[in-house]
XYZ file of C-alpha atoms in Angstrom:
779
model
C 196.785 -18.454 16.496
C 195.239 -15.413 17.282
C 191.781 -15.346 18.922
C 189.173 -13.157 20.485
C 187.260 -14.003 23.365
C 183.466 -13.461 23.853
C 181.939 -12.069 27.548
C 178.134 -11.034 28.002
C 177.126 -9.365 25.097
C 180.496 -10.019 22.717
C 181.989 -12.128 20.717
C 184.532 -14.357 19.228
C 186.620 -14.540 16.409
C 189.169 -17.721 15.935
C 191.429 -17.985 13.331
C 193.276 -20.352 12.028
C 191.905 -23.609 9.814
C 189.545 -24.787 12.629
C 187.581 -21.472 11.202
C 184.175 -22.474 10.414
C 182.662 -20.726 7.443
C 180.696 -18.433 8.604
C 183.223 -16.914 10.863
C 185.378 -16.828 8.290
C 182.821 -14.709 5.877
C 181.826 -11.954 8.783
C 185.963 -11.827 8.919
C 186.375 -11.045 5.176
C 182.873 -8.115 6.134
C 184.683 -6.840 8.995
C 187.834 -6.520 7.024
C 185.964 -4.845 3.399
C 183.912 -2.089 6.012
C 187.387 -1.459 8.175
C 189.187 -0.750 4.732
C 192.256 1.210 5.475
C 191.842 4.965 4.218
C 194.132 6.368 1.501
C 197.350 6.894 1.308
C 197.568 4.165 3.751
C 197.958 1.337 1.206
C 199.539 -1.926 2.775
C 198.646 -0.535 6.260
C 195.110 -2.796 6.987
C 193.323 -2.851 9.893
C 195.450 -5.662 12.454
C 193.284 -8.386 13.404
C 196.070 -11.003 13.350
C 199.071 -10.872 15.871
C 202.435 -8.673 15.016
C 200.270 -5.945 12.648
C 201.847 -2.887 14.488
C 199.753 -0.582 12.389
C 197.784 2.519 13.298
C 194.660 0.031 12.802
C 195.368 -2.348 15.628
C 196.667 0.291 17.819
C 192.227 0.721 17.334
C 191.222 -1.816 17.257
C 193.611 -1.986 21.189
C 191.620 0.213 22.287
C 188.074 -0.846 21.073
C 188.543 -4.074 22.646
C 188.597 -3.276 26.081
C 185.834 -1.256 25.828
C 183.382 -3.066 24.392
C 184.499 -5.728 26.515
C 183.584 -3.354 29.413
C 180.001 -2.379 27.805
C 179.175 -6.277 26.792
C 179.555 -6.825 30.502
C 177.725 -4.092 31.837
C 175.190 -5.209 29.249
C 175.348 -8.331 30.510
C 174.864 -7.802 34.481
C 171.886 -5.185 33.442
C 170.167 -7.952 31.428
C 169.989 -10.164 33.980
C 168.525 -7.771 36.558
C 165.729 -7.259 34.066
C 165.215 -10.542 33.854
C 165.095 -11.099 37.828
C 162.816 -8.282 37.776
C 161.080 -9.861 34.719
C 160.625 -12.635 37.160
C 159.341 -11.252 40.054
C 156.690 -9.536 38.165
C 155.501 -12.607 36.537
C 155.627 -14.901 40.420
C 153.442 -11.103 42.100
C 150.964 -10.503 38.985
C 150.150 -14.410 38.670
C 149.985 -14.646 42.555
C 146.506 -12.320 42.334
C 143.277 -13.110 40.679
C 142.509 -10.656 39.479
C 145.615 -9.137 38.275
C 145.996 -6.454 35.168
C 148.310 -4.608 33.666
C 145.155 -1.536 33.091
C 146.728 1.262 33.512
C 143.703 3.353 33.720
C 141.476 3.424 37.099
C 138.086 2.011 37.427
C 135.272 0.937 39.026
C 133.759 -2.303 39.341
C 130.014 -2.311 37.595
C 128.973 -5.427 36.889
C 131.553 -9.068 38.468
C 130.324 -11.982 36.099
C 130.126 -13.756 39.795
C 126.574 -13.114 40.627
C 124.926 -14.092 37.777
C 122.473 -17.329 37.869
C 125.281 -19.628 35.602
C 129.169 -17.324 37.007
C 131.835 -16.422 34.875
C 134.763 -14.788 36.275
C 134.135 -12.212 33.958
C 133.425 -8.572 35.304
C 132.147 -5.014 33.682
C 134.464 -2.121 34.658
C 133.990 1.308 34.005
C 137.549 3.308 33.202
C 138.057 6.153 34.506
C 138.807 9.531 32.748
C 142.434 10.482 33.953
C 142.355 14.497 35.107
C 141.867 16.758 32.604
C 140.173 14.331 30.375
C 136.220 14.882 30.479
C 134.043 12.317 29.135
C 130.089 12.997 27.764
C 127.442 10.794 29.117
C 125.677 11.528 26.170
C 127.779 10.172 23.475
C 128.261 6.523 22.652
C 130.147 4.786 25.235
C 132.830 2.201 24.092
C 133.638 -1.094 25.499
C 136.646 -2.460 25.123
C 137.045 -6.692 25.660
C 140.239 -8.513 25.911
C 140.926 -11.767 24.107
C 141.422 -14.639 26.959
C 143.834 -16.521 25.511
C 146.869 -17.560 28.228
C 147.227 -14.595 29.462
C 145.324 -11.853 31.426
C 143.262 -8.552 30.750
C 144.843 -4.829 29.846
C 146.418 -4.984 26.924
C 143.277 -3.163 25.428
C 144.694 -0.362 27.775
C 147.898 -0.635 29.284
C 148.968 2.499 27.418
C 147.887 5.981 26.704
C 148.155 5.328 23.128
C 145.598 1.867 23.085
C 141.598 1.757 22.231
C 140.894 2.550 25.434
C 143.193 5.990 25.778
C 141.798 7.205 22.102
C 137.910 6.551 22.843
C 138.782 9.077 26.222
C 140.479 11.146 24.616
C 137.359 11.802 22.271
C 135.494 11.925 24.631
C 133.464 8.591 25.031
C 132.516 6.732 28.279
C 134.748 4.016 28.201
C 133.913 -0.138 29.846
C 136.359 -2.959 30.042
C 135.238 -6.597 30.188
C 138.238 -8.050 32.681
C 138.304 -11.677 33.501
C 140.347 -13.487 36.414
C 143.050 -15.606 36.280
C 141.296 -18.621 37.525
C 137.479 -19.649 36.050
C 134.507 -20.482 37.913
C 133.897 -23.521 39.202
C 132.311 -25.462 36.189
C 132.411 -22.613 33.999
C 131.969 -22.726 29.776
C 132.165 -21.207 26.631
C 128.580 -20.386 26.228
C 128.213 -19.399 29.703
C 130.728 -16.275 29.271
C 129.074 -15.298 25.876
C 125.840 -15.800 27.326
C 126.349 -13.608 30.171
C 127.813 -10.828 28.498
C 124.569 -9.711 27.600
C 123.745 -8.813 31.083
C 127.172 -6.450 30.645
C 125.590 -4.923 27.978
C 122.436 -4.456 28.994
C 123.957 -2.812 32.118
C 126.004 -0.252 29.836
C 122.919 0.544 27.491
C 120.557 1.088 30.791
C 123.249 3.435 32.503
C 123.135 5.632 28.997
C 119.609 5.839 28.128
C 119.623 9.186 25.430
C 123.188 7.657 23.730
C 123.432 5.844 20.836
C 124.213 2.015 21.508
C 127.878 1.165 22.515
C 130.525 1.080 20.498
C 132.383 -2.632 20.639
C 136.015 -3.429 20.067
C 136.728 -7.536 21.008
C 140.517 -8.236 20.353
C 141.657 -11.502 18.743
C 139.364 -14.061 20.800
C 137.647 -10.942 22.033
C 136.155 -10.612 18.687
C 134.438 -13.365 18.278
C 133.299 -14.058 21.729
C 131.781 -9.756 21.237
C 130.415 -10.728 18.116
C 128.286 -14.276 19.361
C 127.119 -11.894 22.112
C 125.896 -9.248 19.213
C 124.156 -12.271 17.485
C 122.133 -13.313 20.537
C 121.124 -9.239 21.331
C 121.654 -7.363 18.185
C 119.149 -4.684 19.582
C 122.103 -3.362 22.442
C 125.114 -3.612 19.814
C 125.749 -0.610 17.896
C 129.541 -1.332 15.817
C 131.538 -3.868 16.424
C 134.991 -3.985 15.852
C 136.729 -7.262 15.766
C 140.585 -6.806 15.437
C 142.811 -9.434 14.782
C 139.651 -11.696 15.436
C 140.262 -15.252 13.416
C 136.177 -15.984 12.008
C 136.433 -18.946 8.858
C 139.238 -21.272 10.861
C 139.951 -23.400 7.861
C 140.860 -20.465 5.751
C 144.395 -19.703 3.592
C 146.922 -19.783 0.986
C 149.600 -22.331 1.070
C 153.050 -21.275 1.896
C 151.803 -19.059 4.849
C 150.131 -19.368 7.227
C 151.066 -22.752 9.376
C 149.385 -22.692 12.327
C 146.236 -23.814 10.772
C 147.423 -27.435 10.122
C 148.279 -27.661 14.533
C 145.130 -29.319 14.854
C 145.132 -32.152 12.109
C 149.363 -32.772 12.411
C 148.738 -33.283 16.111
C 145.470 -35.620 15.178
C 142.974 -33.479 16.374
C 141.921 -32.594 19.840
C 142.269 -35.493 21.738
C 145.751 -33.832 23.628
C 143.375 -30.528 24.551
C 141.446 -33.327 26.875
C 144.576 -35.357 27.978
C 145.892 -31.459 28.599
C 143.292 -30.504 31.347
C 142.953 -34.656 32.185
C 146.113 -33.782 33.817
C 145.850 -30.599 34.813
C 142.331 -31.592 36.966
C 139.844 -30.105 34.742
C 142.074 -26.929 33.945
C 144.373 -25.825 31.122
C 147.315 -23.800 31.737
C 147.399 -21.068 28.963
C 151.181 -20.738 29.128
C 150.999 -23.850 26.239
C 148.511 -21.729 24.120
C 151.836 -18.308 24.811
C 154.051 -21.349 23.897
C 152.350 -21.736 20.000
C 152.594 -18.623 19.579
C 155.761 -17.697 20.457
C 157.499 -20.918 18.721
C 155.480 -20.069 15.514
C 158.340 -17.163 15.053
C 161.511 -19.191 17.391
C 163.896 -16.279 15.412
C 162.300 -13.765 17.976
C 161.113 -15.658 20.791
C 164.284 -17.706 21.196
C 166.774 -14.491 20.435
C 165.394 -11.889 18.555
C 163.028 -9.950 21.777
C 166.062 -10.758 24.084
C 168.696 -9.750 21.815
C 166.719 -6.309 20.892
C 166.388 -5.547 24.927
C 169.517 -6.259 25.577
C 171.245 -3.291 22.958
C 168.658 -1.277 24.253
C 169.127 -2.075 27.329
C 169.869 1.912 29.044
C 166.505 2.947 27.215
C 164.281 -0.049 26.832
C 163.890 -1.810 29.725
C 160.836 -0.180 31.149
C 159.183 -0.822 28.478
C 160.122 -4.845 27.842
C 158.897 -4.957 31.166
C 155.681 -3.663 31.385
C 155.342 -6.128 28.210
C 156.562 -9.194 29.937
C 154.161 -8.220 32.930
C 151.181 -8.974 30.776
C 152.766 -11.688 28.379
C 153.958 -13.299 31.427
C 150.216 -13.581 33.290
C 149.328 -17.044 32.870
C 145.882 -17.991 33.500
C 143.900 -21.185 33.090
C 140.620 -21.900 31.368
C 138.086 -24.449 32.404
C 139.514 -28.084 30.055
C 135.676 -27.741 28.779
C 135.837 -24.443 28.276
C 138.736 -24.541 25.581
C 137.139 -28.408 24.524
C 134.291 -26.116 23.109
C 136.106 -24.192 21.580
C 138.669 -26.512 19.733
C 135.948 -28.789 18.663
C 133.900 -25.874 17.102
C 136.439 -23.386 16.020
C 139.130 -23.974 15.671
C 139.163 -27.742 13.778
C 135.045 -27.973 13.029
C 134.871 -24.229 11.984
C 131.214 -24.180 12.391
C 130.572 -20.738 13.925
C 130.300 -18.454 10.879
C 128.207 -21.317 8.968
C 124.980 -21.929 11.585
C 126.383 -24.910 13.078
C 126.465 -23.615 16.724
C 124.019 -22.642 18.951
C 123.194 -21.456 22.664
C 122.141 -22.764 25.166
C 118.171 -22.350 24.573
C 119.368 -23.779 21.063
C 119.014 -20.196 18.701
C 121.199 -20.720 15.556
C 124.579 -18.334 15.795
C 123.983 -16.212 12.919
C 126.347 -13.466 11.697
C 123.706 -12.248 10.199
C 121.313 -11.149 12.500
C 123.759 -8.322 13.873
C 122.170 -4.759 12.426
C 125.192 -2.765 13.298
C 128.318 -2.832 10.785
C 130.887 -4.636 11.917
C 134.536 -3.692 11.242
C 137.195 -6.449 11.105
C 140.758 -4.850 11.169
C 143.091 -7.371 10.260
C 146.849 -7.348 8.505
C 148.265 -9.546 6.104
C 151.234 -9.828 8.439
C 149.376 -11.530 10.544
C 150.595 -15.107 10.643
C 147.588 -15.699 13.812
C 144.000 -14.229 12.334
C 145.761 -13.096 8.566
C 142.880 -11.569 6.417
C 141.885 -14.819 5.079
C 140.349 -15.979 8.593
C 138.906 -12.822 9.490
C 137.540 -12.267 6.652
C 136.369 -15.516 5.129
C 133.039 -15.845 7.347
C 132.287 -12.742 4.727
C 132.277 -15.196 1.545
C 131.019 -17.797 4.097
C 127.214 -16.080 4.423
C 127.059 -14.388 0.983
C 127.001 -15.198 -2.872
C 127.460 -11.625 -3.852
C 127.473 -8.111 -2.544
C 123.764 -7.575 -3.365
C 122.674 -10.374 -0.786
C 125.041 -8.161 1.917
C 122.809 -4.735 1.259
C 119.647 -6.900 1.393
C 119.898 -8.283 4.754
C 120.602 -4.610 5.543
C 123.963 -5.339 6.667
C 126.936 -3.381 6.449
C 130.675 -4.523 6.970
C 133.462 -2.479 6.448
C 137.364 -3.860 6.697
C 140.536 -2.766 7.084
C 143.796 -4.015 5.780
C 147.631 -3.474 7.830
C 149.773 -4.652 5.571
C 153.284 -4.502 7.558
C 152.140 -5.199 11.395
C 152.308 -8.722 13.104
C 149.344 -10.065 15.373
C 150.561 -8.360 19.039
C 150.482 -5.620 17.326
C 146.556 -5.182 15.844
C 145.698 -4.559 19.615
C 149.468 -3.521 21.797
C 151.123 -1.260 19.327
C 151.437 2.520 19.610
C 151.305 2.832 15.610
C 148.006 1.485 15.813
C 146.736 3.302 18.311
C 148.024 6.159 17.119
C 146.633 5.949 13.555
C 144.404 2.876 13.238
C 142.454 3.001 16.621
C 141.750 6.845 16.469
C 140.903 7.071 13.114
C 138.291 3.617 13.934
C 136.694 6.381 17.179
C 136.459 9.438 14.988
C 134.334 7.456 12.462
C 132.140 5.191 14.786
C 129.059 8.052 13.631
C 130.101 8.341 10.502
C 130.236 4.368 9.692
C 127.294 3.731 11.414
C 125.551 5.708 9.084
C 127.258 4.205 6.200
C 125.076 2.411 3.361
C 124.042 -1.237 3.447
C 127.353 -2.771 1.499
C 130.826 -4.081 1.360
C 133.407 -0.794 2.353
C 136.915 -0.755 2.942
C 138.322 1.559 5.227
C 141.849 2.771 3.790
C 143.793 5.200 6.401
C 146.660 7.305 4.800
C 148.529 10.074 6.085
C 147.119 13.596 5.862
C 147.787 16.023 2.994
C 150.528 18.456 3.134
C 147.882 20.834 1.855
C 145.105 19.810 3.937
C 145.659 22.091 7.264
C 144.752 20.632 10.556
C 141.509 22.018 12.097
C 137.569 21.719 10.534
C 137.030 18.371 9.455
C 140.551 16.749 10.360
C 141.901 17.058 13.599
C 144.617 14.320 13.291
C 147.965 13.032 11.507
C 145.456 10.706 9.540
C 142.153 10.762 7.053
C 140.312 7.622 6.631
C 138.291 6.884 2.929
C 135.974 4.205 2.234
C 135.397 2.748 -1.092
C 133.309 -0.137 -1.777
C 134.168 -3.180 -2.662
C 132.941 -6.823 -4.497
C 133.399 -10.139 -2.943
C 136.098 -11.097 -5.561
C 138.371 -8.508 -3.567
C 138.047 -10.600 -0.148
C 138.848 -13.815 -2.310
C 141.735 -12.277 -3.966
C 143.095 -11.786 -0.245
C 143.197 -16.169 -0.237
C 140.676 -18.641 -0.393
C 140.894 -22.524 0.425
C 140.064 -24.210 -3.189
C 137.333 -27.609 -2.428
C 140.654 -29.991 -2.289
C 142.042 -28.091 1.030
C 138.798 -27.747 2.220
C 138.331 -31.521 1.190
C 141.367 -32.428 3.449
C 140.685 -29.903 6.729
C 137.138 -32.226 6.579
C 139.191 -34.669 7.117
C 141.334 -33.431 9.998
C 137.121 -32.542 12.072
C 136.139 -36.596 11.054
C 139.646 -38.044 12.461
C 139.733 -35.615 15.495
C 136.072 -36.886 16.338
C 137.690 -40.420 16.246
C 140.635 -39.890 18.068
C 138.919 -37.946 20.879
C 136.183 -40.519 21.083
C 138.323 -43.044 21.371
C 140.336 -41.548 24.023
C 138.320 -40.356 26.478
C 136.953 -44.185 25.814
C 139.643 -45.782 26.620
C 142.428 -43.564 27.804
C 140.799 -40.938 30.063
C 139.302 -42.419 32.993
C 143.297 -43.980 33.423
C 144.642 -40.398 32.489
C 142.173 -39.154 35.414
C 142.407 -41.945 38.263
C 146.107 -41.384 37.798
C 146.215 -37.652 37.630
C 146.123 -35.402 41.184
C 146.711 -32.037 42.008
C 150.233 -31.953 43.080
C 151.596 -33.559 40.044
C 149.150 -30.876 38.032
C 150.671 -28.194 40.344
C 154.121 -29.604 39.739
C 153.421 -29.474 35.838
C 152.419 -26.016 35.163
C 155.567 -24.903 37.860
C 157.781 -26.550 35.547
C 156.591 -25.470 32.067
C 159.463 -24.561 30.338
C 158.729 -20.872 29.416
C 157.086 -20.283 32.462
C 160.338 -21.756 34.006
C 161.904 -18.834 31.852
C 160.771 -16.681 34.045
C 160.331 -17.701 37.444
C 163.953 -18.830 37.260
C 165.467 -15.807 36.968
C 163.228 -14.366 40.110
C 164.274 -13.706 43.872
C 163.654 -17.433 44.035
C 166.845 -18.374 42.523
C 169.467 -17.052 45.321
C 172.158 -16.553 42.833
C 170.313 -13.695 41.557
C 170.833 -11.461 44.470
C 174.628 -11.258 43.037
C 173.546 -10.043 40.105
C 170.987 -7.639 42.020
C 174.614 -6.168 44.084
C 176.708 -6.324 40.740
C 173.821 -3.994 38.744
C 174.066 -1.469 41.350
C 177.739 -1.119 41.144
C 177.524 -1.005 37.205
C 174.434 1.540 37.447
C 176.888 4.024 38.997
C 180.259 2.806 36.751
C 178.216 2.826 33.410
C 180.222 3.127 29.913
C 178.817 2.547 26.403
C 180.414 1.687 23.649
C 180.735 4.332 21.171
C 178.260 3.028 18.196
C 181.219 2.717 15.725
C 183.394 0.401 18.383
C 184.374 -2.457 15.402
C 183.203 -4.865 17.956
C 179.845 -3.718 17.703
C 179.334 -4.231 13.599
C 181.111 -7.548 14.830
C 178.124 -8.373 17.277
C 175.377 -7.216 15.060
C 176.672 -9.851 12.441
C 176.778 -12.746 14.902
C 172.943 -11.373 15.546
C 171.731 -11.309 12.417
C 173.488 -14.677 11.321
C 171.567 -16.731 14.154
C 168.206 -15.059 13.398
C 168.666 -16.139 9.381
C 169.480 -19.371 10.545
C 166.418 -19.648 12.471
C 164.732 -17.731 10.344
C 165.571 -20.480 7.962
C 164.306 -23.427 10.887
C 161.372 -22.201 10.912
C 160.931 -21.401 6.839
C 161.615 -25.257 6.756
C 159.911 -26.242 9.726
C 156.408 -24.950 8.196
C 157.120 -25.679 4.331
C 157.818 -29.547 6.022
C 154.548 -29.312 8.167
C 152.233 -27.946 5.321
C 153.455 -31.210 2.620
C 152.732 -33.347 5.151
C 149.414 -32.153 6.114
C 148.047 -32.676 2.387
C 150.285 -35.026 2.266
C 148.056 -36.586 5.028
C 144.535 -35.203 4.622
C 144.639 -34.694 1.227
C 144.743 -37.955 0.316
C 142.220 -39.779 -1.759
C 142.818 -43.007 0.357
C 142.872 -41.278 4.148
C 139.674 -39.076 2.943
C 137.253 -42.338 1.391
C 138.562 -44.217 5.231
C 137.007 -41.302 6.568
C 134.253 -40.867 4.483
C 135.010 -38.244 2.143
C 134.338 -38.295 -1.204
C 134.703 -36.314 -4.204
C 130.854 -35.413 -4.234
C 130.949 -34.376 -0.404
C 130.181 -30.977 0.518
C 132.805 -30.616 2.866
C 132.402 -27.383 4.108
C 128.630 -26.230 3.094
C 127.655 -22.527 4.197
C 124.340 -21.654 4.733
C 122.079 -19.728 2.244
C 119.164 -17.222 3.016
C 117.381 -17.658 6.648
C 114.201 -17.260 6.400
C 114.387 -13.672 7.777
C 116.301 -12.881 5.192
C 114.236 -13.728 2.157
C 111.283 -11.790 4.458
C 113.480 -8.599 4.731
C 114.302 -8.553 1.113
C 110.219 -8.685 0.523
C 109.800 -6.003 2.549
C 112.622 -3.917 1.245
C 111.322 -4.307 -2.467
C 107.750 -3.381 -1.104
C 108.629 -0.076 1.287
C 111.015 1.198 -0.838
C 108.588 1.592 -3.854
C 106.555 3.711 -1.957
C 109.802 6.201 -0.968
C 110.865 6.761 -3.722
C 108.714 10.396 -4.084
C 108.004 10.622 -0.312
C 109.953 13.023 2.426
C 111.631 16.759 1.764
C 114.456 18.712 2.050
C 116.796 15.950 4.678
C 115.723 12.905 2.080
C 116.619 15.328 -1.351
C 120.531 16.249 0.122
C 120.961 12.850 2.130
C 120.157 11.133 -1.509
C 121.428 13.872 -3.405
C 124.995 13.747 -1.571
C 125.254 9.854 -1.954
C 124.666 9.920 -6.173
C 127.199 12.232 -6.596
C 129.950 10.767 -3.925
C 128.724 7.195 -5.501
C 129.910 8.127 -8.210
C 134.077 7.804 -7.946
C 133.119 4.084 -4.841
C 134.566 6.839 -2.907
C 133.534 8.469 0.597
C 135.642 10.601 2.148
C 136.382 11.037 5.806
C 135.872 15.075 5.458
C 132.699 14.685 3.246
C 131.532 12.423 6.076
C 132.112 14.794 8.937
C 130.882 17.455 6.012
C 127.261 15.676 5.831
C 127.330 14.085 9.428
C 127.636 18.492 10.409
C 124.733 19.304 7.907
C 123.254 16.577 10.333
C 123.339 18.952 13.310
C 123.004 22.300 11.444
C 120.851 22.008 8.394
C 118.904 18.849 9.320
C 118.566 18.646 13.090
C 118.256 14.934 12.156
C 118.818 12.302 16.077
C 122.077 10.058 14.798
C 119.102 7.196 14.542
C 117.210 9.508 12.538
C 120.045 10.473 9.469
C 121.238 6.487 10.262
C 117.704 5.234 8.896
C 117.625 8.793 5.989
C 121.175 7.369 5.127
C 120.136 3.818 4.330
C 116.447 4.756 2.940
C 117.822 6.881 0.125
C 121.089 4.426 -0.490
C 118.616 1.592 -1.150
C 116.883 3.685 -3.206
C 119.461 4.688 -5.532
C 120.877 0.900 -5.805
C 117.317 0.046 -6.854
C 115.911 2.922 -8.952
C 119.166 5.530 -9.432
C 117.738 7.179 -12.439
C 114.081 7.345 -10.756
C 115.705 8.484 -7.676
C 117.260 11.377 -9.128
C 114.235 12.293 -11.307
C 111.829 12.509 -7.842
C 114.404 14.791 -6.384
C 112.419 17.788 -7.874
C 109.317 16.186 -6.399
C 110.519 16.163 -2.821
C 111.939 20.336 -2.877
C 109.748 22.223 -5.487
C 110.394 25.903 -4.483
C 112.865 27.156 -6.659
C 115.330 28.425 -3.478
C 115.047 24.995 -2.049
C 116.628 23.888 -4.560
C 118.993 26.386 -5.066
C 120.255 25.886 -1.346
C 120.361 22.306 -1.944
C 122.508 22.008 -5.049
C 124.783 24.953 -2.865
C 125.348 22.157 -0.272
C 125.666 19.403 -1.887
C 128.911 21.021 -3.510
C 130.041 22.680 0.022
C 130.136 18.892 0.947
C 131.552 16.731 -1.484
C 134.175 19.630 -1.965
C 135.470 19.482 1.748
C 138.023 17.140 0.274
C 138.671 19.099 -2.528
C 137.928 19.573 -6.348
C 135.116 17.065 -7.569
C 136.721 14.466 -9.774
C 135.054 14.667 -13.266
C 132.531 11.990 -12.505
C 131.425 13.562 -9.802
C 131.353 17.467 -12.023
C 128.936 15.158 -14.385
C 126.912 14.096 -11.332
C 127.174 17.458 -10.080
C 125.603 18.915 -13.718
C 122.991 16.079 -13.638
C 121.994 16.854 -10.317
C 121.191 20.518 -11.210
C 119.382 19.527 -14.357
C 117.179 17.204 -12.638
C 116.256 20.493 -10.286
C 116.445 23.323 -12.616
C 112.194 24.623 -12.611
C 110.516 23.808 -16.094
C 110.520 26.453 -18.820
C 107.277 28.533 -18.277
C 104.618 28.343 -20.346
C 103.452 31.803 -22.191
C 99.758 33.596 -21.162
C 97.645 33.609 -22.918
C 98.024 37.977 -23.492
C 102.230 37.219 -24.262
C 101.142 35.190 -26.853
C 98.712 37.285 -28.394
C 101.213 40.507 -27.601
C 103.719 38.332 -29.511
C 106.338 39.562 -26.962
C 108.641 37.521 -26.307
C 109.715 35.252 -22.560
C 112.135 35.417 -20.448
C 112.012 31.116 -19.506
C 114.581 29.980 -16.502
C 116.275 27.228 -16.606
């Protein structure tokens, strides 16, 4: 029997009857990919002992080269883990550590507020060579507090912060410390951040309201701040943020079943009690990692192992943030789990601030931009966009509420890539920043922002400065439903979870909580945190482990004598096959686990018997949603009265805006180039401020929705002079043509505009009529 031994990153191939099926399969594939060349029939690759052909000589040379490389890679990989462990210990020992790469100054500390919190407002210092304009709209980036420390929104140059600085915007960052303030509650954080946005607005009195970016958990948190004080906000971008927590589709997104499979939120309360009132954020990070065991247990490590010579710095940069574990107050997290993740109350008007104000997304007057990915299994589109279906029955209600909603979908990137990927920074983030003033002026309604590569025939310059072009297409609620929506039966199952969770939590607090709190102590809480498996995977490789000093010494020698294996080494190909088999096996386990979790969830909570025990019947409205608020009804009445009077009021500015919107609405698409051309006309022709232009756009959009034909016929009243009408048509053609030749539908509407703006035929004078001469008729 011949065998190849594995060392470090190598693999082992055994021959003989003890081979397992997957080993035989790989050996056959290996032989097939290394068949003898033509003219060498009968002299195949010699894997077994006793073959002395050229292939055997090649393998005999390839094996030691591979083994040397595998040994060196293993040493360098262990050295990388040593550095990672040291980084984790160093950053978690600093109470206000951040991976933010940009210099910054403290503007305001949440510790000084009447209800202290561990958040701070930072002003980002522009890097050398970058100039910001204080008159431009400030950008405020808020990072998620979901297990790790802050800074991921700006830990590389191509990021949300970097793109905003490059565009000349003043940038602020809302950061947080590793430990919460004593007694800090979630509502303290939401209501305390109102003071941060008040300070930003005060520092930029002449600028438009701030553009707020909330990543993941910070997305709904930032929107809750905007619900309380909509006057402080410009457009709000929520990236990968779950809002409607029950929503999803069968066969995907298993995290939504976790609360039910664990029996509700009582385990959260017990974990906090064992931690002496603190919840270790490491548990939240492990929840994320466990969703993809192939990446967590093997893929991520194997990838850096195979790119050990080039990928180490990038790996350490990300792991420095991923391993920056923080803590939350137990009551703080309990509020989120009970009311949002299990209760799903945020978008249904069932949450109130400390002074009794209802959190209602319809209170936000500025555009809401939701960025989601269909490949995201943490905050999938049904959860990121389902709130729209909770609050509105159709798009007309969105328009009547004077609200603009924009969503942007990606179909490849996972959850973290939404706010950490360089590709996203260079594509979506850059477009969001560049188009923010345009988005702020979009007509009320539902729009999808579609970002596509710049056409080859469209050169850079003018209205296109990057590699991407955005367009806005009007959408209906059916487009949101198509992304996934619970059935009434599914909603009843999740409602059963919410009721059981409340019962279990009440039982725990009455029966077990006094005993758990009596037994818990600080040394035990500290030891539990230190022995967390995920935390140990970092610290066990740090310098605290004396054996790692040997690795450090060996790594220095390996660096000096590094001998990477050739890319065509056959054993390297075999190593890749082994890795692929491991990943396939872990993926198969994940798929089976997720299917079983879904079946158990609906088998238990979908049972009519279980639902009846919990007081839920077929007639129960499991997920009631709020109807129109009194404020909305009043706003609709105002619209009906005000816009009737505005039909024939205004001048050239109103006429130009109305005409452009009319033509572009023919295809229900607003191209970035058209939008920027209209924005340029705002500066050069209309001389309107952004706020005034926004008001004009919204007024004219509503008029076209209410009385389109009458609104177009009334253009002749707004622009009575012949020269002004000619200039108006010329400007409309230039703006519409900025994206290329008009479509057939747009051409038809341009013709209709020309007819509406044509002067009436001149009536013949009495003298001319008496002479009998024909009169010229102008059109």
